[in-house]
Short mmCIF file of C-alpha atoms in Angstrom, two decimals:
data_model
loop_
_atom_site.label_atom_id
_atom_site.label_comp_id
_atom_site.label_asym_id
_atom_site.label_seq_id
_atom_site.Cartn_x
_atom_site.Cartn_y
_atom_site.Cartn_z
CA MET A 223 71.59 64.87 67.76
CA ASN A 224 73.33 66.21 70.86
CA LYS A 225 70.93 64.32 73.13
CA ARG A 226 71.75 61.08 71.38
CA ILE A 227 75.51 61.73 71.62
CA LYS A 228 75.28 62.69 75.29
CA LYS A 229 73.22 59.62 76.07
CA THR A 230 75.80 57.44 74.33
CA GLY A 231 78.51 59.05 76.45
CA ILE A 232 76.57 58.26 79.61
CA ILE A 233 76.30 54.64 78.56
CA ALA A 234 80.04 54.53 77.99
CA ALA A 235 80.72 56.06 81.38
CA ALA A 236 78.48 53.43 82.93
CA ILE A 237 80.58 50.79 81.14
CA LEU A 238 77.55 49.38 79.39
CA CYS A 239 78.94 50.86 76.21
CA LEU A 240 80.55 47.45 75.79
CA PHE A 241 77.25 46.25 74.40
CA ALA A 242 75.06 49.27 73.75
CA ILE A 243 77.14 52.00 72.16
CA LYS A 244 77.21 50.43 68.71
CA LEU A 245 73.47 51.02 68.26
CA PHE A 246 73.79 54.64 67.16
CA ALA A 247 77.20 54.46 65.54
CA GLN A 248 76.54 51.49 63.28
CA GLU A 249 72.84 50.71 63.26
CA SER A 250 70.92 53.98 63.38
CA GLU A 251 69.77 53.41 59.82
CA LYS A 252 68.04 50.22 60.96
CA ASN A 253 65.67 51.92 63.41
CA SER A 254 62.17 50.52 63.30
CA PRO A 255 59.61 52.43 61.22
CA ARG A 256 57.27 54.38 63.50
CA LYS A 257 53.71 53.04 63.52
CA LEU A 258 52.73 54.08 67.05
CA THR A 259 52.81 57.67 68.22
CA ILE A 260 51.26 60.22 70.56
CA GLY A 261 47.49 60.30 70.24
CA ASP A 262 47.17 56.68 69.11
CA PRO A 263 45.20 54.12 71.14
CA ALA A 264 47.50 52.29 73.55
CA PRO A 265 48.37 48.70 72.51
CA LYS A 266 47.22 45.81 74.69
CA LEU A 267 49.08 45.03 77.88
CA SER A 268 50.30 41.60 76.77
CA TYR A 269 52.99 40.18 79.05
CA SER A 270 54.35 36.88 80.37
CA LYS A 271 54.65 37.31 84.14
CA TRP A 272 53.40 39.74 86.74
CA ILE A 273 56.43 39.94 89.02
CA GLN A 274 55.59 42.64 91.53
CA GLY A 275 52.72 44.84 92.67
CA ASP A 276 49.19 44.55 93.98
CA PRO A 277 46.55 44.50 92.64
CA ARG A 278 47.60 42.96 89.34
CA ILE A 279 46.75 44.84 86.18
CA SER A 280 45.60 42.77 83.22
CA GLU A 281 44.39 45.57 80.95
CA LEU A 282 44.63 49.34 80.68
CA ALA A 283 41.44 51.02 81.88
CA ALA A 284 40.15 53.91 79.78
CA ASP A 285 39.58 56.13 82.82
CA LYS A 286 43.08 55.78 84.31
CA ILE A 287 46.57 57.18 83.76
CA TYR A 288 49.51 54.81 83.44
CA VAL A 289 53.27 55.06 83.06
CA ILE A 290 54.86 52.05 81.38
CA GLU A 291 58.65 52.11 81.55
CA PHE A 292 60.74 49.61 79.57
CA TRP A 293 63.99 48.31 81.01
CA ALA A 294 66.37 45.32 81.19
CA THR A 295 68.70 43.95 83.85
CA TRP A 296 71.76 44.72 81.68
CA CYS A 297 70.78 48.39 81.16
CA GLY A 298 72.70 50.71 83.50
CA PRO A 299 70.66 53.85 82.71
CA CYS A 300 67.48 51.83 83.34
CA ILE A 301 68.73 50.82 86.78
CA ALA A 302 69.75 54.40 87.53
CA ALA A 303 66.21 55.59 86.75
CA MET A 304 64.50 53.10 89.09
CA PRO A 305 64.81 55.04 92.38
CA HIS A 306 63.33 58.14 90.77
CA LEU A 307 60.48 56.15 89.23
CA SER A 308 59.82 54.64 92.65
CA GLU A 309 59.56 58.15 94.12
CA LEU A 310 57.15 59.20 91.39
CA SER A 311 55.01 56.11 91.91
CA LYS A 312 54.69 57.01 95.59
CA LYS A 313 53.95 60.64 94.80
CA TYR A 314 51.12 59.71 92.42
CA LYS A 315 49.81 56.69 94.31
CA GLY A 316 46.09 56.27 93.65
CA LYS A 317 46.30 58.66 90.69
CA ILE A 318 48.80 57.09 88.28
CA ASP A 319 49.79 53.42 88.00
CA PHE A 320 53.47 52.75 87.23
CA ILE A 321 54.45 49.53 85.45
CA GLY A 322 58.04 48.56 84.72
CA CYS A 323 58.25 46.14 81.80
CA ASP A 324 61.38 44.02 81.40
CA VAL A 325 62.28 43.49 77.73
CA TRP A 326 65.11 42.36 75.47
CA GLU A 327 67.01 40.29 78.04
CA SER A 328 68.57 38.30 75.17
CA GLU A 329 69.74 41.45 73.37
CA HIS A 330 73.41 40.56 73.83
CA GLY A 331 73.27 36.86 73.03
CA GLY A 332 72.09 33.79 74.86
CA ASN A 333 68.68 32.16 74.90
CA LYS A 334 66.29 34.03 72.62
CA ASN A 335 63.20 33.24 74.69
CA GLN A 336 62.34 36.12 76.98
CA GLU A 337 60.71 33.79 79.52
CA PHE A 338 64.01 31.92 79.93
CA TYR A 339 65.21 34.91 82.00
CA TYR A 340 62.25 34.97 84.38
CA ASP A 341 64.21 33.73 87.41
CA LYS A 342 67.01 36.20 86.74
CA VAL A 343 64.59 39.10 86.35
CA SER A 344 62.53 38.03 89.36
CA GLY A 345 65.66 37.84 91.53
CA PHE A 346 66.79 41.23 90.29
CA VAL A 347 63.43 42.83 91.11
CA LYS A 348 63.32 41.22 94.54
CA ASP A 349 66.78 42.56 95.41
CA LYS A 350 66.07 46.06 94.13
CA SER A 351 62.69 46.11 95.85
CA LYS A 352 64.27 45.21 99.20
CA SER A 353 66.63 48.16 98.88
CA GLY A 354 63.73 50.48 98.04
CA LYS A 355 65.07 51.18 94.55
CA LEU A 356 62.27 49.45 92.61
CA THR A 357 58.96 49.55 94.44
CA TYR A 358 56.38 49.88 91.65
CA ASN A 359 54.61 47.21 89.53
CA VAL A 360 56.80 45.02 87.35
CA ILE A 361 56.00 42.72 84.43
CA THR A 362 58.18 40.80 81.99
CA ASP A 363 57.69 40.41 78.26
CA ASN A 364 56.65 37.09 76.70
CA ASN A 365 58.50 34.94 74.17
CA ALA A 366 56.66 36.60 71.31
CA GLU A 367 57.99 39.92 72.65
CA ASP A 368 54.56 41.52 72.33
CA MET A 369 55.52 44.41 74.58
CA GLY A 370 58.84 45.06 72.88
CA ASN A 371 57.34 44.79 69.40
CA ASN A 372 53.90 46.36 69.82
CA TRP A 373 55.10 49.23 71.99
CA LEU A 374 58.80 50.02 71.55
CA LYS A 375 59.49 48.91 68.00
CA ALA A 376 56.07 50.09 66.84
CA ALA A 377 57.04 53.55 68.12
CA GLY A 378 60.38 53.36 66.29
CA ILE A 379 62.32 52.89 69.52
CA ASP A 380 65.38 50.62 69.64
CA GLY A 381 66.81 51.78 72.96
CA ILE A 382 65.95 51.69 76.64
CA PRO A 383 65.02 53.07 79.11
CA SER A 384 61.92 54.39 77.40
CA SER A 385 58.64 55.46 78.97
CA PHE A 386 55.08 55.72 77.72
CA VAL A 387 52.34 57.72 79.44
CA ILE A 388 48.80 56.51 78.73
CA ASP A 389 45.86 58.79 79.46
CA LYS A 390 42.25 57.92 78.66
CA GLY A 391 43.36 54.85 76.72
CA LYS A 392 45.67 56.78 74.39
CA ILE A 393 49.40 57.41 74.18
CA ALA A 394 49.93 60.83 75.75
CA TRP A 395 53.74 60.94 75.80
CA ILE A 396 56.79 58.89 74.81
CA GLY A 397 60.32 59.59 76.01
CA HIS A 398 63.13 59.05 78.47
CA PRO A 399 61.96 58.59 82.12
CA TYR A 400 64.21 61.50 83.11
CA TYR A 401 61.64 63.89 81.64
CA LEU A 402 58.55 62.35 83.24
CA ASP A 403 58.23 64.84 86.11
CA SER A 404 57.04 67.87 84.17
CA VAL A 405 54.85 65.76 81.88
CA LEU A 406 52.99 64.17 84.79
CA VAL A 407 52.52 67.52 86.54
CA ASP A 408 50.94 68.98 83.39
CA ILE A 409 48.74 65.92 82.84
CA GLU A 410 47.52 65.94 86.42
CA GLN A 411 46.73 69.67 86.23
CA GLY A 412 45.02 69.35 82.87
CA LYS A 413 47.59 71.56 81.14
CA TYR A 414 49.14 68.94 78.90
CA ASP A 415 48.58 69.20 75.13
CA PRO A 416 49.35 65.91 73.31
CA ALA A 417 49.06 67.54 69.88
CA LYS A 418 51.68 70.17 70.74
CA GLU A 419 53.99 67.52 72.19
CA LEU A 420 53.61 65.41 69.03
CA GLU A 421 54.50 68.41 66.88
CA LYS A 422 57.60 69.05 68.99
CA GLN A 423 58.75 65.44 68.84
CA ASN A 424 58.18 65.27 65.08
CA LYS A 425 60.38 68.33 64.57
CA GLN A 426 63.11 66.76 66.71
CA ALA A 427 62.86 63.53 64.72
CA GLN A 428 63.20 65.43 61.44
CA GLU A 429 66.32 67.21 62.67
CA LEU A 430 67.81 63.94 63.86
CA ALA A 431 67.06 62.31 60.51
CA LYS A 432 68.99 65.08 58.72
CA TYR A 433 72.06 64.48 60.87
CA GLU A 434 71.82 60.71 60.50
CA ALA A 435 71.60 61.07 56.71
CA VAL A 436 74.82 63.08 56.68
CA PHE A 437 76.70 60.47 58.73
CA LYS A 438 75.23 57.59 56.75
CA ALA A 439 76.45 59.15 53.49
CA VAL A 440 79.96 59.45 54.92
CA ILE A 441 79.97 55.85 56.14
CA ASP A 442 78.51 54.53 52.88
CA GLU A 443 81.28 56.27 50.93
CA TYR A 444 84.17 54.64 52.73
CA LYS A 445 82.36 51.30 52.94
CA ALA A 446 81.98 51.38 49.14
CA ALA A 447 85.72 51.96 48.76
CA GLU A 448 86.41 49.08 51.12
CA THR A 449 84.06 46.78 49.20
CA ALA A 450 85.90 47.73 46.01
CA LYS A 451 89.15 46.70 47.78
CA ASN A 452 90.50 50.23 47.51
CA TYR A 453 91.68 50.15 51.10
CA ASP A 454 93.96 53.18 50.89
CA LYS A 455 91.05 55.31 49.68
CA ALA A 456 88.79 53.90 52.40
CA LEU A 457 91.39 54.77 55.02
CA VAL A 458 91.69 58.35 53.75
CA LEU A 459 87.89 58.72 53.77
CA MET A 460 87.74 57.42 57.34
CA ASP A 461 90.40 59.88 58.45
CA ASN A 462 88.52 62.67 56.68
CA ALA A 463 85.33 61.73 58.53
CA ILE A 464 87.11 61.71 61.88
CA ALA A 465 88.66 65.11 61.16
CA LYS A 466 85.38 66.60 59.88
CA PHE A 467 83.27 65.35 62.80
CA PRO A 468 85.64 65.29 65.79
CA GLU A 469 82.82 65.32 68.36
CA ASN A 470 81.37 62.21 66.74
CA SER A 471 84.60 60.42 65.92
CA PHE A 472 83.45 57.40 67.96
CA MET A 473 81.16 56.58 65.02
CA PHE A 474 84.11 55.88 62.72
CA VAL A 475 87.05 54.69 64.81
CA THR A 476 86.02 51.03 65.02
CA ASP A 477 85.66 50.83 61.25
CA LYS A 478 89.20 52.19 60.92
CA PHE A 479 90.53 49.76 63.53
CA MET A 480 88.98 46.79 61.71
CA LEU A 481 90.22 48.02 58.32
CA LEU A 482 93.77 48.20 59.67
CA LEU A 483 93.40 44.78 61.29
CA GLU A 484 91.95 43.00 58.28
CA HIS A 485 93.79 44.68 55.40
CA TYR A 486 97.01 46.17 56.77
CA SER A 487 98.56 44.61 59.89
CA GLU A 488 97.78 43.58 63.43
CA ASP A 489 100.57 45.85 64.66
CA LYS A 490 99.04 48.92 63.01
CA ALA A 491 95.57 48.13 64.34
CA ILE A 492 96.74 47.60 67.90
CA ALA A 493 98.92 50.73 67.80
CA TYR A 494 95.85 52.67 66.64
CA GLY A 495 93.79 51.09 69.40
CA TRP A 496 96.27 52.28 72.02
CA GLU A 497 96.31 55.75 70.48
CA LEU A 498 92.54 55.91 70.84
CA GLN A 499 92.77 55.18 74.56
CA LYS A 500 93.81 58.82 75.01
CA THR A 501 90.18 59.73 74.23
CA LYS A 502 87.86 57.93 76.64
CA LEU A 503 84.82 57.47 74.44
CA ASP A 504 86.72 56.50 71.28
CA GLY A 505 88.91 54.11 73.24
CA GLN A 506 85.98 52.42 74.94
CA VAL A 507 84.04 52.05 71.70
CA VAL A 508 86.89 50.22 69.97
CA VAL A 509 87.45 47.96 72.96
CA ALA A 510 83.71 47.31 73.16
CA ASN A 511 83.64 46.06 69.60
CA VAL A 512 86.69 43.85 70.10
CA VAL A 513 85.06 42.30 73.19
CA MET A 514 81.90 41.54 71.23
CA LYS A 515 83.67 39.91 68.28
CA ASP A 516 84.64 36.25 68.06
CA GLY A 517 87.55 34.78 66.13
CA LEU A 518 90.10 37.56 66.63
CA SER A 519 93.73 36.86 67.50
CA LYS A 520 95.20 36.39 70.95
CA ARG A 521 97.11 39.67 70.66
CA VAL A 522 93.99 41.69 69.81
CA TYR A 523 92.05 40.27 72.76
CA GLU A 524 95.02 40.91 75.04
CA PHE A 525 95.12 44.52 73.83
CA ALA A 526 91.42 44.91 74.75
CA ALA A 527 91.90 43.35 78.18
CA GLU A 528 94.98 45.44 78.96
CA ALA A 529 93.20 48.60 77.80
CA MET A 530 90.27 47.93 80.14
CA ILE A 531 92.67 47.32 83.02
CA LYS A 532 94.07 50.82 82.49
CA TRP A 533 90.66 52.53 82.48
CA GLU A 534 90.31 54.88 85.45
CA ASP A 535 86.96 53.39 86.50
CA THR A 536 87.98 49.71 86.35
CA GLU A 537 88.99 49.08 89.96
CA GLY A 538 86.02 47.85 91.94
CA ASN A 539 83.75 47.79 88.87
CA SER A 540 82.44 44.23 88.53
CA LYS A 541 81.05 44.87 85.03
CA VAL A 542 84.41 45.85 83.59
CA LEU A 543 86.31 43.21 85.55
CA GLY A 544 83.95 40.57 84.20
CA PHE A 545 84.55 41.76 80.65
CA ILE A 546 88.31 41.62 81.23
CA ALA A 547 87.98 38.03 82.46
CA SER A 548 85.89 36.94 79.46
CA THR A 549 88.25 38.72 77.06
CA TYR A 550 91.26 36.92 78.54
CA LEU A 551 89.35 33.68 78.10
CA LYS A 552 88.89 34.47 74.40
CA SER A 553 92.64 35.10 74.16
CA GLY A 554 93.33 31.65 75.58
CA ASN A 555 94.86 33.03 78.77
CA ILE A 556 92.71 31.02 81.16
CA ARG A 557 94.86 31.80 84.19
CA GLU A 558 94.26 35.55 83.84
CA ALA A 559 90.59 34.87 83.13
CA VAL A 560 90.30 33.08 86.47
CA GLU A 561 92.17 35.83 88.33
CA TYR A 562 89.97 38.58 86.93
CA GLN A 563 86.79 36.60 87.50
CA LYS A 564 87.84 36.31 91.16
CA LYS A 565 88.20 40.11 91.21
CA THR A 566 84.77 40.35 89.58
CA VAL A 567 83.13 38.34 92.36
CA ALA A 568 84.93 40.29 95.09
CA ALA A 569 84.03 43.66 93.54
CA ALA A 570 80.39 42.62 93.10
CA LYS A 571 80.09 41.63 96.76
CA ALA A 572 81.70 44.89 97.92
CA ASP A 573 79.69 47.18 95.63
CA LYS A 574 77.21 49.43 97.46
CA SER A 575 76.46 51.83 94.59
CA GLU A 576 73.18 52.27 92.72
CA TYR A 577 74.60 49.99 90.02
CA ALA A 578 75.46 47.26 92.54
CA PRO A 579 74.91 43.71 91.24
CA THR A 580 71.97 41.83 92.69
CA ALA A 581 72.36 38.63 94.71
CA SER A 582 71.37 36.56 91.68
CA GLU A 583 73.97 38.34 89.53
CA ILE A 584 76.65 37.59 92.12
CA VAL A 585 75.65 33.92 92.02
CA GLU A 586 76.03 34.04 88.24
CA TYR A 587 79.51 35.57 88.59
CA GLU A 588 80.45 32.75 90.96
CA LYS A 589 79.21 30.13 88.49
CA ILE A 590 81.34 31.68 85.77
CA LEU A 591 84.34 31.56 88.11
CA GLN A 592 83.72 27.86 88.66
CA GLU A 593 83.56 27.28 84.90
CA TYR A 594 86.81 29.15 84.31
CA SER A 595 88.50 27.30 87.17
CA LYS A 596 87.49 23.94 85.70
CA LYS A 597 88.95 24.96 82.35
CA LEU A 598 92.21 25.90 84.10
CA SER A 599 92.40 22.61 86.00
CA LYS A 600 92.05 20.67 82.74
CA LYS A 601 94.76 22.64 81.01
#
């Protein structure tokens, strides 16, 4: 449980919580059933495009070791892992083949066809490769999402980055790329025991399932009260959950915010939203969910935009600035949307960090600025 919570916090700190953090808090019960695990034959390597690397790999040879790492251009932790994976690919050159597989580009809306994003992904890879941050083989999933479905979802995985190690045609290890180092050392030295690793991971999964069951029961209880239109009871149950699980309060605060908004008053909801800004993770989670929702009032969107402006890591962060711009657009304040999209473009061009936008992403930011500017000129 702690690993999941810590990982969620990292995502929030990287600002990508705006789209990803809801996965554990609201959808953990929807995780895919696990059909693929350690010791099973590796699925086929079925992809759309080979983007980078030579020679091209069309199938997984039974006498070779592979690392297949799943990522997406919107995934901050995935991008952060790329330099380390590049180092590992150099270290094990001729011994282990590394393949980065782009998946789930449409996860946060937009065209559902994975191949629609080929140019975006290709531009991203080219930029990261030039900077030496992504130097290994890269493929992209197809429209049928064979890689995402037959590998990730088949293994019960709904989050990225995730890595698979294949040895002698079988799955030897599944996990976060952060832990690859020790696994590869043991495999290379012949010390790795897949059966022992499977036992360990199964125990961890059982413990996680126990925790998730506890939280699901709590959420189901107040959701039932809300469905029965007993809003006062639902509110009390939400407050009880927050008090009982203070370290995991981020799982409940959005439900309380929406209950106040829909069944009490806008003033109460917004006041609660501002109160939550005192706690970074809780505050970001609520804002994230407001940003993702359509059809809310101007005041609610303005609250979300103003909250993001006050975040300590907003200045110079093109991701957050872009969200502020789009949130102002939803509020109907096109002038502020244009101003913050200008800041987005400027911050993206000035960014030299490991999360720096690629050239193609900057072009996309500029296109959005043009769209917003046209809307303003017509107003």
